[in-house]
PDB file of C-alpha atoms in Angstrom:
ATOM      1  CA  UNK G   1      18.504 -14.298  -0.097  1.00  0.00           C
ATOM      2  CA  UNK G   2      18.861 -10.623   1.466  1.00  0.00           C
ATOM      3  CA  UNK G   3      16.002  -8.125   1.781  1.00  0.00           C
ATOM      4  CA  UNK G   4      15.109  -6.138  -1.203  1.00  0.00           C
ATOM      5  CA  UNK G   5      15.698  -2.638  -0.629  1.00  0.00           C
ATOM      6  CA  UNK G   6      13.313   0.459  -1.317  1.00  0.00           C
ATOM      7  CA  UNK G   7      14.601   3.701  -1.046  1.00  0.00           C
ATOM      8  CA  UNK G   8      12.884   7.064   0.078  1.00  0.00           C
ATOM      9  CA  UNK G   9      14.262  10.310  -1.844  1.00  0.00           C
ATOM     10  CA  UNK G  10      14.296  12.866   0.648  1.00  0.00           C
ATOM     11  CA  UNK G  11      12.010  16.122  -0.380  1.00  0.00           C
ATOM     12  CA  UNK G  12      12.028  19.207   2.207  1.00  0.00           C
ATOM     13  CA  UNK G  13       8.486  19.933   1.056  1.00  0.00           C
ATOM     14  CA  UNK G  14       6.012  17.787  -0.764  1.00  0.00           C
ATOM     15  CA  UNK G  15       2.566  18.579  -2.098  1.00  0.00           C
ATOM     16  CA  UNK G  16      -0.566  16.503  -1.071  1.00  0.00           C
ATOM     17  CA  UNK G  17      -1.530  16.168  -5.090  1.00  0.00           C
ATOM     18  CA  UNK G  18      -1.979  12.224  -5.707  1.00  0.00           C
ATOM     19  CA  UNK G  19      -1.356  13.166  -9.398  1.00  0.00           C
ATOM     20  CA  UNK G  20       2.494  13.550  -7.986  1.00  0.00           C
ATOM     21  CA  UNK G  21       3.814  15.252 -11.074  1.00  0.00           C
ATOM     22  CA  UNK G  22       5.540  18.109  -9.428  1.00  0.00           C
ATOM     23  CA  UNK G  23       9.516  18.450  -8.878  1.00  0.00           C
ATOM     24  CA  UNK G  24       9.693  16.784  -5.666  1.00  0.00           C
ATOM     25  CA  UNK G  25       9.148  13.297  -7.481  1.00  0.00           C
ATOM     26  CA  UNK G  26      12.313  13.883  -9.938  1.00  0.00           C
ATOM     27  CA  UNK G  27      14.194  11.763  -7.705  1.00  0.00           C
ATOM     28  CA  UNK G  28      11.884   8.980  -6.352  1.00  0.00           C
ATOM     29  CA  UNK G  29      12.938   6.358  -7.741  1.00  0.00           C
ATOM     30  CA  UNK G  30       9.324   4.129  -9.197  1.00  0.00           C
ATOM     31  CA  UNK G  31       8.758   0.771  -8.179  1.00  0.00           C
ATOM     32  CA  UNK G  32       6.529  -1.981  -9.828  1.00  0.00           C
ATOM     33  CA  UNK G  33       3.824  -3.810  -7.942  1.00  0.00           C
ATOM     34  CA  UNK G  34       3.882  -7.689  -8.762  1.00  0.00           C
ATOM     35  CA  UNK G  35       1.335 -10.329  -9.193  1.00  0.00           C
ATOM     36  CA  UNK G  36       0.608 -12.215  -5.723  1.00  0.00           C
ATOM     37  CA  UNK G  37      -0.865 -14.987  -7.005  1.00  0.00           C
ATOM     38  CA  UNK G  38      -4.479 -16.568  -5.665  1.00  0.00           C
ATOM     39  CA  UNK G  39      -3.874 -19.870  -7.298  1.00  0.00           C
ATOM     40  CA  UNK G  40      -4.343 -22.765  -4.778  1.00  0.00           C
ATOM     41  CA  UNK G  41      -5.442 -26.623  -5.388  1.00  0.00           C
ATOM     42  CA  UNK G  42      -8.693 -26.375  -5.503  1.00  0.00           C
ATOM     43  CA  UNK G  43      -8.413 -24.610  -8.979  1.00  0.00           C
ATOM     44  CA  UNK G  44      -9.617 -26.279 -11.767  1.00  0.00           C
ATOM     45  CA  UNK G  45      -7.538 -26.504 -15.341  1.00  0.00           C
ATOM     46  CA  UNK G  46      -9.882 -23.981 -16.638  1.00  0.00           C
ATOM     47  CA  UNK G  47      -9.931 -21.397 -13.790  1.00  0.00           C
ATOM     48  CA  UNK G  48      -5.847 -21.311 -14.188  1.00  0.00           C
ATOM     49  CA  UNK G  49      -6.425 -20.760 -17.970  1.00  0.00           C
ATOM     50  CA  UNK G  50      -9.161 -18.291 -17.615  1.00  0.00           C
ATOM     51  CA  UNK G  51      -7.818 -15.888 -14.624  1.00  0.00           C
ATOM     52  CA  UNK G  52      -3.968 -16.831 -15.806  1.00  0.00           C
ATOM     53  CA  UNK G  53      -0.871 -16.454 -14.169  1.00  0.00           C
ATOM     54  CA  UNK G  54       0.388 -12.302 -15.317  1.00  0.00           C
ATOM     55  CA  UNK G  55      -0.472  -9.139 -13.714  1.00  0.00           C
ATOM     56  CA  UNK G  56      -3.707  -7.795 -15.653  1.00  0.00           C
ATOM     57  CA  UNK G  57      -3.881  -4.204 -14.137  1.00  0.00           C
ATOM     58  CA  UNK G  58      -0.509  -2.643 -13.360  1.00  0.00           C
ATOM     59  CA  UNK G  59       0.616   0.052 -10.883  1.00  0.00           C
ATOM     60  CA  UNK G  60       3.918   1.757  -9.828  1.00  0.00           C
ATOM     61  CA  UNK G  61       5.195   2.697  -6.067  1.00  0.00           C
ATOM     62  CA  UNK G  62       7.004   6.043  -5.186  1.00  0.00           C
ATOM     63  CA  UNK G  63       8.435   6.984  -2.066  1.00  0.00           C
ATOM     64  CA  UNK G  64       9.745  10.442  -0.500  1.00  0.00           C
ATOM     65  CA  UNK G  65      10.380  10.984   3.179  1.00  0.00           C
ATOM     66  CA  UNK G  66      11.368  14.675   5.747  1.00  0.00           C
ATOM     67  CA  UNK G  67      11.613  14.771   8.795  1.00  0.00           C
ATOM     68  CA  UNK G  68       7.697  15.461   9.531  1.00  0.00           C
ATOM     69  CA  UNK G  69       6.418  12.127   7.093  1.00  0.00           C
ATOM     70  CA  UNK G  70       6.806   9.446   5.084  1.00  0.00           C
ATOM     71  CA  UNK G  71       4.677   9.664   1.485  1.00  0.00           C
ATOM     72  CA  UNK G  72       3.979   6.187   0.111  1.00  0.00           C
ATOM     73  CA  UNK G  73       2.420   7.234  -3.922  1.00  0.00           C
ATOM     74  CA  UNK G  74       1.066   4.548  -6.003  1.00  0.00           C
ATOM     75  CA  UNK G  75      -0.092   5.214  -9.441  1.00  0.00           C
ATOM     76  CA  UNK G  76      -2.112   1.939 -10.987  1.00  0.00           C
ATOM     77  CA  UNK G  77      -3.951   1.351 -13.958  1.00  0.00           C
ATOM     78  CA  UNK G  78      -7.689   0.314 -12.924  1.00  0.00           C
ATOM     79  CA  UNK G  79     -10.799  -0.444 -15.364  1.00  0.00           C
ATOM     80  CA  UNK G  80     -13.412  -0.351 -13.010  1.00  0.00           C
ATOM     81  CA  UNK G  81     -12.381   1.855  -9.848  1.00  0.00           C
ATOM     82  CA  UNK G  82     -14.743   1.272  -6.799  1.00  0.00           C
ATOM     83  CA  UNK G  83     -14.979   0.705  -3.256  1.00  0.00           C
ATOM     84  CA  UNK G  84     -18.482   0.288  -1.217  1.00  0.00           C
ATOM     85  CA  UNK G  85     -17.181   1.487   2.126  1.00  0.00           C
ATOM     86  CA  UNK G  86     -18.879   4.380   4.019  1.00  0.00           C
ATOM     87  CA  UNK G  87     -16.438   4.784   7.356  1.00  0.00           C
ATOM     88  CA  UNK G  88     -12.884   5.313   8.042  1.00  0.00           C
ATOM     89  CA  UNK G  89     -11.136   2.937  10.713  1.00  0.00           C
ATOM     90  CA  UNK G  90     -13.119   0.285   9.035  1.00  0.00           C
ATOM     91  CA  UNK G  91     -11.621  -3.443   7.005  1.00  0.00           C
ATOM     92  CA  UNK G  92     -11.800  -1.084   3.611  1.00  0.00           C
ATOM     93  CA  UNK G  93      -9.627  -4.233   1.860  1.00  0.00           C
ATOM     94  CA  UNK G  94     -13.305  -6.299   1.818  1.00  0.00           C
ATOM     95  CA  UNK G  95     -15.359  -3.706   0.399  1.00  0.00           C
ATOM     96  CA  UNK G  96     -13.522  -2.508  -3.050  1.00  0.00           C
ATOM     97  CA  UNK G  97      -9.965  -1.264  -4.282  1.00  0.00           C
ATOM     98  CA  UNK G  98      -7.414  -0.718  -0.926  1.00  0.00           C
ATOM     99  CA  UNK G  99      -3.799   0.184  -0.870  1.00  0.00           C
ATOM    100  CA  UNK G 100      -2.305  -1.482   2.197  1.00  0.00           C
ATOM    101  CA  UNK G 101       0.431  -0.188   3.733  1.00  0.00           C
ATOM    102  CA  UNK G 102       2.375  -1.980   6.199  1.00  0.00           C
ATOM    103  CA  UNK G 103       5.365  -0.801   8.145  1.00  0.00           C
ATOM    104  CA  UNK G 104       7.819  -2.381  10.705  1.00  0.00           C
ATOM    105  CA  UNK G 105      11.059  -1.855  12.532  1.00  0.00           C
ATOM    106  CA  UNK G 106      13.028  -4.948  11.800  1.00  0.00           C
ATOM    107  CA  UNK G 107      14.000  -5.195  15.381  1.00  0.00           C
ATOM    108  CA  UNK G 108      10.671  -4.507  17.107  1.00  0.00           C
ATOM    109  CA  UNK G 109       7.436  -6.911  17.275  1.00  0.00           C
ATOM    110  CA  UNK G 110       4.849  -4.262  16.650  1.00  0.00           C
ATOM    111  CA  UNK G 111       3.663  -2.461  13.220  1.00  0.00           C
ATOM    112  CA  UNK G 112       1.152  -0.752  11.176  1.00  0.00           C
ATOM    113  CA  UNK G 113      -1.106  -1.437   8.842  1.00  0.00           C
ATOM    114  CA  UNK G 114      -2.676   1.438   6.487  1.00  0.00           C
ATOM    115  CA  UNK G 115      -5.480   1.971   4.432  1.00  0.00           C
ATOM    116  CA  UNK G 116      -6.026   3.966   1.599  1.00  0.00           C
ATOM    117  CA  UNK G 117      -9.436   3.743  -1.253  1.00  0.00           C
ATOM    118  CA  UNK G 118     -10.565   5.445  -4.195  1.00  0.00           C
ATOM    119  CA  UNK G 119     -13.072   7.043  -1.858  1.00  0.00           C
ATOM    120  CA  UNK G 120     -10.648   9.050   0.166  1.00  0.00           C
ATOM    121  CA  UNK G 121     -11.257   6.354   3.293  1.00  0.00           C
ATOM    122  CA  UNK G 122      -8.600   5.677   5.702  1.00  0.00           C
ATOM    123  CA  UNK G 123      -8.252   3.147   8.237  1.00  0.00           C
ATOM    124  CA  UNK G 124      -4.449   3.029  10.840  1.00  0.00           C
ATOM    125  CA  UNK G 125      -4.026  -0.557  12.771  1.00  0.00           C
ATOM    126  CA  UNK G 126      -1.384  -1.146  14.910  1.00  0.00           C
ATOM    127  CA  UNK G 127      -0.569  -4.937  15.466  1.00  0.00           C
ATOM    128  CA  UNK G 128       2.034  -5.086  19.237  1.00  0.00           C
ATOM    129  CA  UNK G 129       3.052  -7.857  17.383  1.00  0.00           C
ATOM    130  CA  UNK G 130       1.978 -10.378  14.670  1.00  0.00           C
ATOM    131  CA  UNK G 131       0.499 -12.275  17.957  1.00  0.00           C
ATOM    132  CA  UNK G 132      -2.242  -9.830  17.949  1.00  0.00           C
ATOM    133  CA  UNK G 133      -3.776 -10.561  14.324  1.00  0.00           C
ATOM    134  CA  UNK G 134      -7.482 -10.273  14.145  1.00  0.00           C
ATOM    135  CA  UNK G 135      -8.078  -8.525  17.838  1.00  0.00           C
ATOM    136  CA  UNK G 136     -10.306  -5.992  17.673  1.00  0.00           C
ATOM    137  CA  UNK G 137      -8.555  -3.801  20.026  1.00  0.00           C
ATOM    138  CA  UNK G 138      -5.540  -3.071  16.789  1.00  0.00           C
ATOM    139  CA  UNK G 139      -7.970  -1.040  15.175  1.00  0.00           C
ATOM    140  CA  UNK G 140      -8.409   1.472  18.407  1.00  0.00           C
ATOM    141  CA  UNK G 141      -6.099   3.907  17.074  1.00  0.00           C
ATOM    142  CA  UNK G 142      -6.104   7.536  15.762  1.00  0.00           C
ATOM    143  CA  UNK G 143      -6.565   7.643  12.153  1.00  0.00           C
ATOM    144  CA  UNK G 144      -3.165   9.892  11.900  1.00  0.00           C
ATOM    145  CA  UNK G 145      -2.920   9.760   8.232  1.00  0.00           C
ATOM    146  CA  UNK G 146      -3.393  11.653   5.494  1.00  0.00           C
ATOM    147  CA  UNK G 147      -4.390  10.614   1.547  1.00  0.00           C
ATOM    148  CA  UNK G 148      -4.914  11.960  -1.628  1.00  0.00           C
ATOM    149  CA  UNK G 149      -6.883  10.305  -4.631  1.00  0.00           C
ATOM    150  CA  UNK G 150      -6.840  11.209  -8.043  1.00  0.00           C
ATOM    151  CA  UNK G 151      -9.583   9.099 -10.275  1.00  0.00           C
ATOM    152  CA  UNK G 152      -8.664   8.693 -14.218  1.00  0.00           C
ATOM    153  CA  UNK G 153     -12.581   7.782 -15.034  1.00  0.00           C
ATOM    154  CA  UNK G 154     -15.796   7.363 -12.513  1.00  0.00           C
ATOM    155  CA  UNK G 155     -16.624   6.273  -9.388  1.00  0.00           C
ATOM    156  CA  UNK G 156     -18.179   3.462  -8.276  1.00  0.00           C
ATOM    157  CA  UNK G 157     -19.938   3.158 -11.877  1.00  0.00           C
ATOM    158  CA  UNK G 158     -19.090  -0.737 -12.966  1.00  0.00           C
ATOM    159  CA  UNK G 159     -20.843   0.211 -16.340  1.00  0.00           C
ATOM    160  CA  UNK G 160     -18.573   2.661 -17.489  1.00  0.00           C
ATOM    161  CA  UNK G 161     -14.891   1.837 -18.055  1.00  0.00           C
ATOM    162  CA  UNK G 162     -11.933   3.611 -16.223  1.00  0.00           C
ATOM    163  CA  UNK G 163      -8.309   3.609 -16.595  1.00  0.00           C
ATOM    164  CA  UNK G 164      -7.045   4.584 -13.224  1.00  0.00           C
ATOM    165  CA  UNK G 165      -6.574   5.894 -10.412  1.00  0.00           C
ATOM    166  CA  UNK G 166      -3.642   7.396  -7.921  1.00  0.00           C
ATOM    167  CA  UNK G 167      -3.402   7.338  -4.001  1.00  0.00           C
ATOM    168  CA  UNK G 168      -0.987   9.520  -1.720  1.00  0.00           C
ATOM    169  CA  UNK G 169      -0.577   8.509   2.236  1.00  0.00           C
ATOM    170  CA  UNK G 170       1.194  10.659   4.360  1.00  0.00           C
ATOM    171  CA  UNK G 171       3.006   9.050   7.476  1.00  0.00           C
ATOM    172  CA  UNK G 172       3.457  11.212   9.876  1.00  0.00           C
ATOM    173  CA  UNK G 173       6.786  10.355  11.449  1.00  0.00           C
ATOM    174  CA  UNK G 174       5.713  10.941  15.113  1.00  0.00           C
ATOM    175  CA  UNK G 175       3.204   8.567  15.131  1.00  0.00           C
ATOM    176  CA  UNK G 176       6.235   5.988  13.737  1.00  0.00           C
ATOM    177  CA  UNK G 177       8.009   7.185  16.925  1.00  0.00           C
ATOM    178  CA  UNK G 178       5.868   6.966  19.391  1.00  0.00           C
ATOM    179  CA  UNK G 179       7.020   3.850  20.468  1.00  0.00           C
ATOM    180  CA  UNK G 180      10.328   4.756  20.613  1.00  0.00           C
ATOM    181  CA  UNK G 181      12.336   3.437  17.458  1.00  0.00           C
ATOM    182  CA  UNK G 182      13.565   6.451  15.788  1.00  0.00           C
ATOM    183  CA  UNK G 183      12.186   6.934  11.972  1.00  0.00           C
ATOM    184  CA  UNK G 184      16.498   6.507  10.668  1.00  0.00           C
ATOM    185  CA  UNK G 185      18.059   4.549   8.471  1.00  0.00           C
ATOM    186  CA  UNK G 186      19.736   3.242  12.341  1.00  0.00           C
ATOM    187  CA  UNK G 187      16.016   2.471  13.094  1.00  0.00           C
ATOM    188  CA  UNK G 188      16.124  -0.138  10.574  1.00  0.00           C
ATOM    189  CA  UNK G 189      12.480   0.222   9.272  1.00  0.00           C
ATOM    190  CA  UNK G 190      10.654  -2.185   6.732  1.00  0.00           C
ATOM    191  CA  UNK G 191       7.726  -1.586   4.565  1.00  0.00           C
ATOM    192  CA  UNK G 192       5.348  -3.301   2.142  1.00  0.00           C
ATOM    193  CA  UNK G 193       2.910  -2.004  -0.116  1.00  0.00           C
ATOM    194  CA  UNK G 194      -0.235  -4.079  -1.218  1.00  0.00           C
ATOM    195  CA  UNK G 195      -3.197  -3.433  -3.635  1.00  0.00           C
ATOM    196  CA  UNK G 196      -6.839  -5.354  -3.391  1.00  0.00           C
ATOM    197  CA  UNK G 197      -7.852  -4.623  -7.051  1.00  0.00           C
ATOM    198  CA  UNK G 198     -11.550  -5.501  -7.408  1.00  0.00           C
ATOM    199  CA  UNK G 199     -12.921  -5.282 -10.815  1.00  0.00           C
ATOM    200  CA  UNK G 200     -16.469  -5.998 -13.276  1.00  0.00           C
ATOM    201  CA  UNK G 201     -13.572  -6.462 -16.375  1.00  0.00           C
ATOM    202  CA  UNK G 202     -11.480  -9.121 -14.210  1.00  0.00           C
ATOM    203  CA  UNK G 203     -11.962 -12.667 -13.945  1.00  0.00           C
ATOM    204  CA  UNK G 204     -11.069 -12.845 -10.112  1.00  0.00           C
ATOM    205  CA  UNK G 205      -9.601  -9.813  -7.961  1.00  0.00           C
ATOM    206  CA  UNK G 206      -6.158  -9.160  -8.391  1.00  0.00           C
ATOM    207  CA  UNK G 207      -3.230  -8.960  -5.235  1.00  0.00           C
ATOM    208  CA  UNK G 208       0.002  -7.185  -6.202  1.00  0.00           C
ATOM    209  CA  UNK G 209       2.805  -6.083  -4.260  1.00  0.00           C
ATOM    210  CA  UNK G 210       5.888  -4.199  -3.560  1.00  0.00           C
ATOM    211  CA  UNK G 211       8.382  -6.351  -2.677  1.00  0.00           C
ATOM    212  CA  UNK G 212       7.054  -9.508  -4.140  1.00  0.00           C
ATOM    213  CA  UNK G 213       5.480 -12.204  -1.773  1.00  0.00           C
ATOM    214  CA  UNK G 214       5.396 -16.205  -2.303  1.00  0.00           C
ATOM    215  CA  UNK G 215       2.369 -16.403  -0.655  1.00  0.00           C
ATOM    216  CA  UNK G 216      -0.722 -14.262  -0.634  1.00  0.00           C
ATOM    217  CA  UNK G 217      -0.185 -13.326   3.649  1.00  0.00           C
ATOM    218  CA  UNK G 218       0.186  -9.409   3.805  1.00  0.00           C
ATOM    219  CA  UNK G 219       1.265 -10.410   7.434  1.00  0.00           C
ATOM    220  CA  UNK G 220       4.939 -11.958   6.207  1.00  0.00           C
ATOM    221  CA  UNK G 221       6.743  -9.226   7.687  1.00  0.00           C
ATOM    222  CA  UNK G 222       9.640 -11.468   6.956  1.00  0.00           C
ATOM    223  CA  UNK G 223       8.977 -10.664   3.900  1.00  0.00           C
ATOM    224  CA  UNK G 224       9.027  -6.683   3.296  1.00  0.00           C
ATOM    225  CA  UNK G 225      11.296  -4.740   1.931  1.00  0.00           C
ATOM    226  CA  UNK G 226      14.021  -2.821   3.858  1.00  0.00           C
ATOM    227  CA  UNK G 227      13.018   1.086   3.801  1.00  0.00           C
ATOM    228  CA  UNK G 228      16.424   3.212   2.579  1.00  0.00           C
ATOM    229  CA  UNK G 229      16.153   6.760   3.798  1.00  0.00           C
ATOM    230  CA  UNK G 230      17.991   9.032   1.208  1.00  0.00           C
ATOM    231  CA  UNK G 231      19.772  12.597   1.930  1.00  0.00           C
ATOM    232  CA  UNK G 232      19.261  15.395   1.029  1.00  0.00           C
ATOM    233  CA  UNK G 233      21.093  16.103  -2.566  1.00  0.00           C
TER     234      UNK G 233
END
């Protein structure tokens, strides 16, 4: 089975506004995030029943690229929108609702990983290769991105119900470059897109992705989707 493909509409300008309803997102073409499952052996009967096997809280991927970044939207429905972390360049995924963000020349060992929360926190690792998972040196790296958040509901209030929220990363392509792969379709660049979804109104925390994955390893770079650079129209 070949790589699934996402494609990047190309936008000479593009507004850092996570709502992402202005004319520059006429063209991107919207992506679902699917269910990455938890379920594992030691599951009982009633724990399959109870957390069941469908995507409870559903969200939406956008891309748009220029020559200065890559902008990676994602729109998601959310009842209880929260995330406990107090410092960039930290593991944000273990302390509330993350968007990861991980991109990869095909050809080339090394890649990114990005963060994104609710609370306008950021975190940028940078893995030489998959050989280097869990060293503490990937996460000595300037924090080079840029997000948006826009919140349908509270903050880090489990007591009152939301019903979303929005995040926008900005890429900047010369940090992609740095290491010499150039950020073209020639470059042959993958990408995957993962949310943590913690929740009071959920019966476990919810993993969904864009592509799909069989397993729930962020790290299958094997895995992500081949990134399609449009032209300009």
């Amino acid at each position: 089975m070949g790589k699934v493909t996402l494609e990047a509409a190309c936008a000479s300008e593009v507004r850092m506004d996570a709502k992402m309803d202005g004319n520059e997102w006429k063209d991107a073409v919207v992506y679902p995030l699917e269910l990455v499952s938890l379920r594992n052996d030691c599951w009982t009967e009633e724990k399959v029943r109870n957390v069941g096997e469908t995507l409870h809280e559903k969200g939406n991927v956008r891309l748009l690229w220029n020559r200065e970044a890559l902008y990676v939207g994602v729109d998601m429905e959310d009842s209880d929108v929260f995330n406990d972390g107090t410092q960039d360049q930290t593991h944000l995924y273990n302390m509330g609702d993350t968007i990861e963000i991980f991109i990869k020349p095909e050809n080339e060992n090394y890649y990114w990983e990005l963060y994104g929360t609710p609370n306008r926190l950021r975190s940028v690792f940078f893995y030489p290769s998959r050989g280097y998972l869990f060293v503490p040196s990937v996460m000595r790296c300037s924090v080079d991105i840029s997000i948006d958040v826009w919140v349908d509901g509270t903050l880090n209030d489990w007591r009152k119900r939301d019903r979303g929220w929005n995040l926008l990363m900005k890429i900047p392509v010369s940090m992609l470059e740095q290491y010499g792969c150039p950020f073209t379709n020639e470059g042959r660049w993958t990408i995957f897109v993962a949310r943590q979804n913690y929740s009071a109104y959920l019966p476990l925390k919810e993993l969904s992705s864009c592509p799909a994955l069989p397993k729930p390893d962020f790290h299958l770079y094997e895995n992500y989707a081949r990134l399609h650079l449009n032209g300009p129209k």
